[in-house]
């Protein structure tokens, strides 16, 4: 593994690169910490050049300001990583808020994407206005203002099946709690108001796949993936486990992601030599 800092507009992004083969960028969700993907990145590094990073203003990256964070800026940061570390084009995987960023990247910078896998984007604004979760993000922001970010963070995690029962690596947990104030005060509004650019995604020249975990059937953060897939004519797949299954059981989740990413790569390029070797 090699790590470094990439200078982008107004910030430096901490990144880690593992393995060799087709590039695969993993975009983290709420909390913005690339450490969520450490086990998954190690598992996939025998077949992919896996790029992880801390999002702007989070953990080991810089760029935390008083200005509201926009998805356009988040997508621009991801493009900068692909340009610098992946030669200008990459497979992309995003979970949760990272999937929202990935979908924004696909709409605004399609030239850098070979294929996109969006896992459980919590795009509640694609649900009917009468859905009880439609204004969920606004409620969480209000709760953070009322009771403080740590309280809101605990209650937020409680809304995701199984997550509050699973331990996080200590270093990731410490960095996450250092990010929650920034998350709720500067990032949540754009995540919560996100509506995909359906026309741009429908017109994409690269494969797009939406997915959600088997444990999360019917959950507010899983149902939008069905709706987005339907509206852009993209396939949908069920992954194993819970919202952040890759953090707790990276091998099982990685097996599913490996198959999907490999299939995407084989559609758009020759299968890498190491995958066809007899050794």
mmCIF file of C-alpha atoms in Angstrom:
data_model
loop_
_atom_site.group_PDB
_atom_site.id
_atom_site.type_symbol
_atom_site.label_atom_id
_atom_site.label_comp_id
_atom_site.label_asym_id
_atom_site.label_seq_id
_atom_site.Cartn_x
_atom_site.Cartn_y
_atom_site.Cartn_z
ATOM 1 C CA UNK A 1 0.000 0.000 0.000
ATOM 2 C CA UNK A 2 1.170 3.496 -0.801
ATOM 3 C CA UNK A 3 -0.395 6.648 0.565
ATOM 4 C CA UNK A 4 -0.123 10.336 -0.090
ATOM 5 C CA UNK A 5 -1.832 13.710 -0.241
ATOM 6 C CA UNK A 6 -3.356 15.008 -3.478
ATOM 7 C CA UNK A 7 -3.736 18.761 -3.888
ATOM 8 C CA UNK A 8 -7.129 19.719 -5.292
ATOM 9 C CA UNK A 9 -9.022 22.996 -5.372
ATOM 10 C CA UNK A 10 -8.761 24.369 -1.826
ATOM 11 C CA UNK A 11 -7.832 21.093 -0.112
ATOM 12 C CA UNK A 12 -5.454 18.161 0.102
ATOM 13 C CA UNK A 13 -6.995 14.695 -0.043
ATOM 14 C CA UNK A 14 -5.433 11.793 1.837
ATOM 15 C CA UNK A 15 -5.433 8.673 -0.347
ATOM 16 C CA UNK A 16 -4.251 5.072 -0.319
ATOM 17 C CA UNK A 17 -3.543 2.867 -3.346
ATOM 18 C CA UNK A 18 -3.330 -0.921 -3.207
ATOM 19 C CA UNK A 19 -2.731 -3.650 -5.756
ATOM 20 C CA UNK A 20 -2.505 -3.654 -9.533
ATOM 21 C CA UNK A 21 -4.842 -4.118 -12.467
ATOM 22 C CA UNK A 22 -7.854 -2.035 -13.550
ATOM 23 C CA UNK A 23 -8.366 1.011 -11.321
ATOM 24 C CA UNK A 24 -11.278 0.948 -8.880
ATOM 25 C CA UNK A 25 -12.104 4.073 -6.867
ATOM 26 C CA UNK A 26 -14.062 3.506 -3.636
ATOM 27 C CA UNK A 27 -15.979 6.607 -2.483
ATOM 28 C CA UNK A 28 -16.885 6.672 1.247
ATOM 29 C CA UNK A 29 -20.232 7.809 2.564
ATOM 30 C CA UNK A 30 -21.214 9.624 5.772
ATOM 31 C CA UNK A 31 -18.144 10.284 7.870
ATOM 32 C CA UNK A 32 -16.004 10.462 4.766
ATOM 33 C CA UNK A 33 -13.265 8.144 6.009
ATOM 34 C CA UNK A 34 -11.437 5.876 3.574
ATOM 35 C CA UNK A 35 -10.694 3.491 6.434
ATOM 36 C CA UNK A 36 -14.222 2.114 6.082
ATOM 37 C CA UNK A 37 -12.918 0.351 2.966
ATOM 38 C CA UNK A 38 -9.551 -0.897 4.232
ATOM 39 C CA UNK A 39 -10.483 -4.583 4.454
ATOM 40 C CA UNK A 40 -12.379 -4.474 1.167
ATOM 41 C CA UNK A 41 -9.495 -2.731 -0.590
ATOM 42 C CA UNK A 42 -7.025 -5.318 0.651
ATOM 43 C CA UNK A 43 -9.314 -8.136 -0.440
ATOM 44 C CA UNK A 44 -9.685 -6.766 -3.978
ATOM 45 C CA UNK A 45 -6.090 -5.661 -4.445
ATOM 46 C CA UNK A 46 -5.092 -8.953 -6.070
ATOM 47 C CA UNK A 47 -7.167 -8.033 -9.132
ATOM 48 C CA UNK A 48 -7.640 -4.243 -9.058
ATOM 49 C CA UNK A 49 -5.680 -1.104 -8.342
ATOM 50 C CA UNK A 50 -7.904 -0.001 -5.468
ATOM 51 C CA UNK A 51 -7.972 3.690 -4.563
ATOM 52 C CA UNK A 52 -9.467 4.836 -1.256
ATOM 53 C CA UNK A 53 -9.480 8.329 0.227
ATOM 54 C CA UNK A 54 -10.804 10.573 2.970
ATOM 55 C CA UNK A 55 -13.279 13.033 1.538
ATOM 56 C CA UNK A 56 -12.574 16.764 1.685
ATOM 57 C CA UNK A 57 -12.815 18.140 5.238
ATOM 58 C CA UNK A 58 -12.857 14.671 6.805
ATOM 59 C CA UNK A 59 -10.294 12.676 8.799
ATOM 60 C CA UNK A 60 -6.796 12.961 7.291
ATOM 61 C CA UNK A 61 -7.812 15.274 4.440
ATOM 62 C CA UNK A 62 -7.916 19.062 4.672
ATOM 63 C CA UNK A 63 -10.413 21.569 3.300
ATOM 64 C CA UNK A 64 -12.847 21.978 6.172
ATOM 65 C CA UNK A 65 -14.355 25.456 5.890
ATOM 66 C CA UNK A 66 -17.439 27.329 7.025
ATOM 67 C CA UNK A 67 -18.979 27.014 3.571
ATOM 68 C CA UNK A 68 -21.588 24.372 2.799
ATOM 69 C CA UNK A 69 -20.179 21.336 1.026
ATOM 70 C CA UNK A 70 -21.698 20.665 -2.381
ATOM 71 C CA UNK A 71 -21.986 17.444 -4.338
ATOM 72 C CA UNK A 72 -20.461 19.261 -7.305
ATOM 73 C CA UNK A 73 -17.312 19.832 -5.235
ATOM 74 C CA UNK A 74 -17.330 16.230 -4.024
ATOM 75 C CA UNK A 75 -17.596 14.984 -7.611
ATOM 76 C CA UNK A 76 -14.790 17.302 -8.703
ATOM 77 C CA UNK A 77 -12.557 15.883 -5.959
ATOM 78 C CA UNK A 78 -13.277 12.318 -7.116
ATOM 79 C CA UNK A 79 -12.453 13.334 -10.687
ATOM 80 C CA UNK A 80 -9.159 14.799 -9.491
ATOM 81 C CA UNK A 81 -8.231 11.497 -7.868
ATOM 82 C CA UNK A 82 -9.090 9.554 -11.018
ATOM 83 C CA UNK A 83 -7.123 11.967 -13.202
ATOM 84 C CA UNK A 84 -4.043 11.784 -10.991
ATOM 85 C CA UNK A 85 -4.059 8.198 -9.737
ATOM 86 C CA UNK A 86 -5.956 6.255 -12.424
ATOM 87 C CA UNK A 87 -4.780 7.858 -15.644
ATOM 88 C CA UNK A 88 -8.065 9.646 -16.184
ATOM 89 C CA UNK A 89 -10.499 6.717 -16.143
ATOM 90 C CA UNK A 90 -11.657 4.276 -13.457
ATOM 91 C CA UNK A 91 -14.294 1.890 -12.278
ATOM 92 C CA UNK A 92 -16.157 3.541 -9.396
ATOM 93 C CA UNK A 93 -17.926 2.107 -6.356
ATOM 94 C CA UNK A 94 -19.780 4.214 -3.808
ATOM 95 C CA UNK A 95 -21.732 3.281 -0.707
ATOM 96 C CA UNK A 96 -24.442 5.437 0.882
ATOM 97 C CA UNK A 97 -23.473 9.102 0.534
ATOM 98 C CA UNK A 98 -20.535 7.857 -1.513
ATOM 99 C CA UNK A 99 -23.024 6.363 -3.959
ATOM 100 C CA UNK A 100 -24.725 9.762 -4.206
ATOM 101 C CA UNK A 101 -21.343 11.340 -4.982
ATOM 102 C CA UNK A 102 -20.643 8.595 -7.538
ATOM 103 C CA UNK A 103 -23.953 9.262 -9.298
ATOM 104 C CA UNK A 104 -23.155 12.987 -9.339
ATOM 105 C CA UNK A 105 -19.711 12.209 -10.770
ATOM 106 C CA UNK A 106 -21.310 10.060 -13.467
ATOM 107 C CA UNK A 107 -23.638 12.876 -14.491
ATOM 108 C CA UNK A 108 -21.108 15.718 -14.352
ATOM 109 C CA UNK A 109 -17.861 14.005 -15.393
ATOM 110 C CA UNK A 110 -18.831 10.891 -17.376
ATOM 111 C CA UNK A 111 -15.519 10.900 -19.240
ATOM 112 C CA UNK A 112 -13.640 9.576 -16.174
ATOM 113 C CA UNK A 113 -15.843 6.543 -15.484
ATOM 114 C CA UNK A 114 -15.427 3.048 -16.952
ATOM 115 C CA UNK A 115 -18.287 1.621 -14.935
ATOM 116 C CA UNK A 116 -20.275 2.599 -11.838
ATOM 117 C CA UNK A 117 -21.673 0.539 -8.964
ATOM 118 C CA UNK A 118 -23.868 2.548 -6.557
ATOM 119 C CA UNK A 119 -24.683 0.696 -3.330
ATOM 120 C CA UNK A 120 -27.628 1.974 -1.272
ATOM 121 C CA UNK A 121 -27.653 5.671 -2.193
ATOM 122 C CA UNK A 122 -30.047 7.155 0.413
ATOM 123 C CA UNK A 123 -31.665 9.446 -2.168
ATOM 124 C CA UNK A 124 -34.910 9.824 -0.246
ATOM 125 C CA UNK A 125 -36.141 12.599 -2.539
ATOM 126 C CA UNK A 126 -36.826 10.013 -5.267
ATOM 127 C CA UNK A 127 -39.427 8.462 -2.921
ATOM 128 C CA UNK A 128 -43.022 9.770 -2.919
ATOM 129 C CA UNK A 129 -43.496 12.998 -0.963
ATOM 130 C CA UNK A 130 -45.926 11.102 1.254
ATOM 131 C CA UNK A 131 -43.232 8.613 2.259
ATOM 132 C CA UNK A 132 -42.402 8.992 5.990
ATOM 133 C CA UNK A 133 -38.680 9.109 5.181
ATOM 134 C CA UNK A 134 -38.931 11.810 2.499
ATOM 135 C CA UNK A 135 -37.761 14.593 4.875
ATOM 136 C CA UNK A 136 -35.500 12.396 7.010
ATOM 137 C CA UNK A 137 -32.318 14.377 6.390
ATOM 138 C CA UNK A 138 -33.957 17.647 7.404
ATOM 139 C CA UNK A 139 -35.021 16.004 10.658
ATOM 140 C CA UNK A 140 -31.508 14.738 11.375
ATOM 141 C CA UNK A 141 -30.035 18.201 10.749
ATOM 142 C CA UNK A 142 -32.588 19.724 13.123
ATOM 143 C CA UNK A 143 -31.806 17.059 15.719
ATOM 144 C CA UNK A 144 -28.081 17.818 15.479
ATOM 145 C CA UNK A 145 -28.779 21.518 16.010
ATOM 146 C CA UNK A 146 -31.005 20.729 18.987
ATOM 147 C CA UNK A 147 -29.085 17.973 20.780
ATOM 148 C CA UNK A 148 -25.618 18.121 19.271
ATOM 149 C CA UNK A 149 -23.849 16.183 16.541
ATOM 150 C CA UNK A 150 -22.774 13.183 18.695
ATOM 151 C CA UNK A 151 -26.370 12.521 19.762
ATOM 152 C CA UNK A 152 -27.642 12.887 16.208
ATOM 153 C CA UNK A 153 -24.880 10.585 14.959
ATOM 154 C CA UNK A 154 -25.880 7.854 17.413
ATOM 155 C CA UNK A 155 -29.540 8.137 16.479
ATOM 156 C CA UNK A 156 -28.677 8.210 12.781
ATOM 157 C CA UNK A 157 -26.731 4.940 13.025
ATOM 158 C CA UNK A 158 -29.688 3.398 14.888
ATOM 159 C CA UNK A 159 -31.853 3.853 11.774
ATOM 160 C CA UNK A 160 -29.635 1.433 9.820
ATOM 161 C CA UNK A 161 -30.334 -2.218 10.433
ATOM 162 C CA UNK A 162 -27.587 -4.056 12.246
ATOM 163 C CA UNK A 163 -25.039 -1.241 12.155
ATOM 164 C CA UNK A 164 -25.308 -0.305 15.830
ATOM 165 C CA UNK A 165 -24.602 -3.946 16.772
ATOM 166 C CA UNK A 166 -21.350 -4.169 14.802
ATOM 167 C CA UNK A 167 -18.040 -2.822 16.150
ATOM 168 C CA UNK A 168 -15.947 -0.450 14.056
ATOM 169 C CA UNK A 169 -12.135 -0.397 14.006
ATOM 170 C CA UNK A 170 -11.027 1.943 16.781
ATOM 171 C CA UNK A 171 -9.083 4.318 14.553
ATOM 172 C CA UNK A 172 -11.967 4.642 12.094
ATOM 173 C CA UNK A 173 -14.442 5.249 14.921
ATOM 174 C CA UNK A 174 -12.276 7.977 16.436
ATOM 175 C CA UNK A 175 -11.895 9.756 13.123
ATOM 176 C CA UNK A 176 -15.618 9.385 12.383
ATOM 177 C CA UNK A 177 -16.633 11.145 15.589
ATOM 178 C CA UNK A 178 -14.228 13.938 14.700
ATOM 179 C CA UNK A 179 -16.177 14.371 11.466
ATOM 180 C CA UNK A 180 -19.804 14.324 12.668
ATOM 181 C CA UNK A 181 -20.134 18.048 13.302
ATOM 182 C CA UNK A 182 -18.927 18.739 9.765
ATOM 183 C CA UNK A 183 -21.210 15.999 8.418
ATOM 184 C CA UNK A 184 -24.428 17.373 9.890
ATOM 185 C CA UNK A 185 -23.679 21.085 9.564
ATOM 186 C CA UNK A 186 -22.017 21.195 6.127
ATOM 187 C CA UNK A 187 -22.616 17.943 4.183
ATOM 188 C CA UNK A 188 -26.017 16.534 5.095
ATOM 189 C CA UNK A 189 -28.101 19.189 3.364
ATOM 190 C CA UNK A 190 -26.787 18.368 -0.110
ATOM 191 C CA UNK A 191 -26.976 14.629 0.518
ATOM 192 C CA UNK A 192 -30.563 14.972 1.716
ATOM 193 C CA UNK A 193 -31.690 17.126 -1.192
ATOM 194 C CA UNK A 194 -30.071 14.992 -3.868
ATOM 195 C CA UNK A 195 -32.117 14.089 -6.918
ATOM 196 C CA UNK A 196 -30.197 12.235 -9.659
ATOM 197 C CA UNK A 197 -29.801 13.703 -13.114
ATOM 198 C CA UNK A 198 -31.855 10.919 -14.628
ATOM 199 C CA UNK A 199 -31.374 12.076 -18.209
ATOM 200 C CA UNK A 200 -27.579 12.171 -17.909
ATOM 201 C CA UNK A 201 -27.441 8.780 -16.232
ATOM 202 C CA UNK A 202 -29.785 7.259 -18.792
ATOM 203 C CA UNK A 203 -27.534 8.549 -21.574
ATOM 204 C CA UNK A 204 -24.298 7.244 -20.019
ATOM 205 C CA UNK A 205 -22.025 5.292 -22.362
ATOM 206 C CA UNK A 206 -20.635 3.155 -19.533
ATOM 207 C CA UNK A 207 -22.374 0.462 -17.468
ATOM 208 C CA UNK A 208 -24.196 1.527 -14.292
ATOM 209 C CA UNK A 209 -25.495 -0.835 -11.640
ATOM 210 C CA UNK A 210 -27.539 -0.042 -8.543
ATOM 211 C CA UNK A 211 -27.678 -2.335 -5.545
ATOM 212 C CA UNK A 212 -28.669 -2.843 -1.914
ATOM 213 C CA UNK A 213 -28.033 -5.330 0.866
ATOM 214 C CA UNK A 214 -30.116 -8.430 1.497
ATOM 215 C CA UNK A 215 -30.682 -7.404 5.118
ATOM 216 C CA UNK A 216 -31.912 -3.968 4.060
ATOM 217 C CA UNK A 217 -34.920 -4.941 1.964
ATOM 218 C CA UNK A 218 -37.521 -2.194 2.303
ATOM 219 C CA UNK A 219 -35.275 0.178 4.277
ATOM 220 C CA UNK A 220 -35.414 3.892 3.459
ATOM 221 C CA UNK A 221 -31.758 3.873 2.381
ATOM 222 C CA UNK A 222 -32.210 0.809 0.141
ATOM 223 C CA UNK A 223 -35.462 1.564 -1.666
ATOM 224 C CA UNK A 224 -34.089 4.530 -3.653
ATOM 225 C CA UNK A 225 -31.693 2.197 -5.465
ATOM 226 C CA UNK A 226 -34.679 0.352 -6.964
ATOM 227 C CA UNK A 227 -36.309 3.589 -8.090
ATOM 228 C CA UNK A 228 -33.145 5.021 -9.637
ATOM 229 C CA UNK A 229 -32.391 1.769 -11.488
ATOM 230 C CA UNK A 230 -35.923 1.668 -12.847
ATOM 231 C CA UNK A 231 -35.878 5.275 -14.009
ATOM 232 C CA UNK A 232 -32.546 5.074 -15.841
ATOM 233 C CA UNK A 233 -32.997 1.544 -17.181
ATOM 234 C CA UNK A 234 -30.033 0.146 -15.246
ATOM 235 C CA UNK A 235 -29.690 -3.313 -13.682
ATOM 236 C CA UNK A 236 -30.095 -3.784 -9.940
ATOM 237 C CA UNK A 237 -28.340 -6.370 -7.759
ATOM 238 C CA UNK A 238 -28.709 -7.583 -4.196
ATOM 239 C CA UNK A 239 -25.494 -7.583 -2.177
ATOM 240 C CA UNK A 240 -24.928 -9.612 0.974
ATOM 241 C CA UNK A 241 -25.673 -8.149 4.380
ATOM 242 C CA UNK A 242 -26.198 -4.758 5.899
ATOM 243 C CA UNK A 243 -25.483 -1.172 4.887
ATOM 244 C CA UNK A 244 -21.746 -1.314 5.624
ATOM 245 C CA UNK A 245 -21.261 -5.038 5.224
ATOM 246 C CA UNK A 246 -17.882 -4.374 3.601
ATOM 247 C CA UNK A 247 -16.582 -2.932 6.884
ATOM 248 C CA UNK A 248 -17.613 -5.899 9.010
ATOM 249 C CA UNK A 249 -17.251 -8.812 6.578
ATOM 250 C CA UNK A 250 -15.143 -7.557 3.654
ATOM 251 C CA UNK A 251 -14.460 -10.983 2.134
ATOM 252 C CA UNK A 252 -18.119 -11.829 1.566
ATOM 253 C CA UNK A 253 -19.021 -8.379 0.305
ATOM 254 C CA UNK A 254 -15.856 -8.290 -1.761
ATOM 255 C CA UNK A 255 -16.773 -11.521 -3.526
ATOM 256 C CA UNK A 256 -19.967 -9.890 -4.803
ATOM 257 C CA UNK A 257 -18.259 -6.636 -5.756
ATOM 258 C CA UNK A 258 -15.398 -8.530 -7.424
ATOM 259 C CA UNK A 259 -17.803 -10.394 -9.698
ATOM 260 C CA UNK A 260 -19.699 -7.253 -10.681
ATOM 261 C CA UNK A 261 -16.619 -5.095 -11.242
ATOM 262 C CA UNK A 262 -14.905 -7.848 -13.223
ATOM 263 C CA UNK A 263 -17.967 -8.244 -15.443
ATOM 264 C CA UNK A 264 -18.049 -4.489 -16.038
ATOM 265 C CA UNK A 265 -14.355 -4.418 -16.912
ATOM 266 C CA UNK A 266 -14.706 -7.328 -19.321
ATOM 267 C CA UNK A 267 -17.488 -5.516 -21.181
ATOM 268 C CA UNK A 268 -15.342 -2.498 -21.961
ATOM 269 C CA UNK A 269 -11.800 -3.859 -22.199
ATOM 270 C CA UNK A 270 -9.798 -7.029 -22.575
ATOM 271 C CA UNK A 271 -9.588 -9.213 -19.510
ATOM 272 C CA UNK A 272 -6.242 -8.393 -17.827
ATOM 273 C CA UNK A 273 -3.466 -10.880 -18.460
ATOM 274 C CA UNK A 274 -3.255 -11.969 -14.828
ATOM 275 C CA UNK A 275 -6.866 -13.158 -15.034
ATOM 276 C CA UNK A 276 -6.189 -15.349 -18.065
ATOM 277 C CA UNK A 277 -2.825 -16.756 -17.004
ATOM 278 C CA UNK A 278 -2.465 -20.449 -16.210
ATOM 279 C CA UNK A 279 -0.420 -19.595 -13.116
#
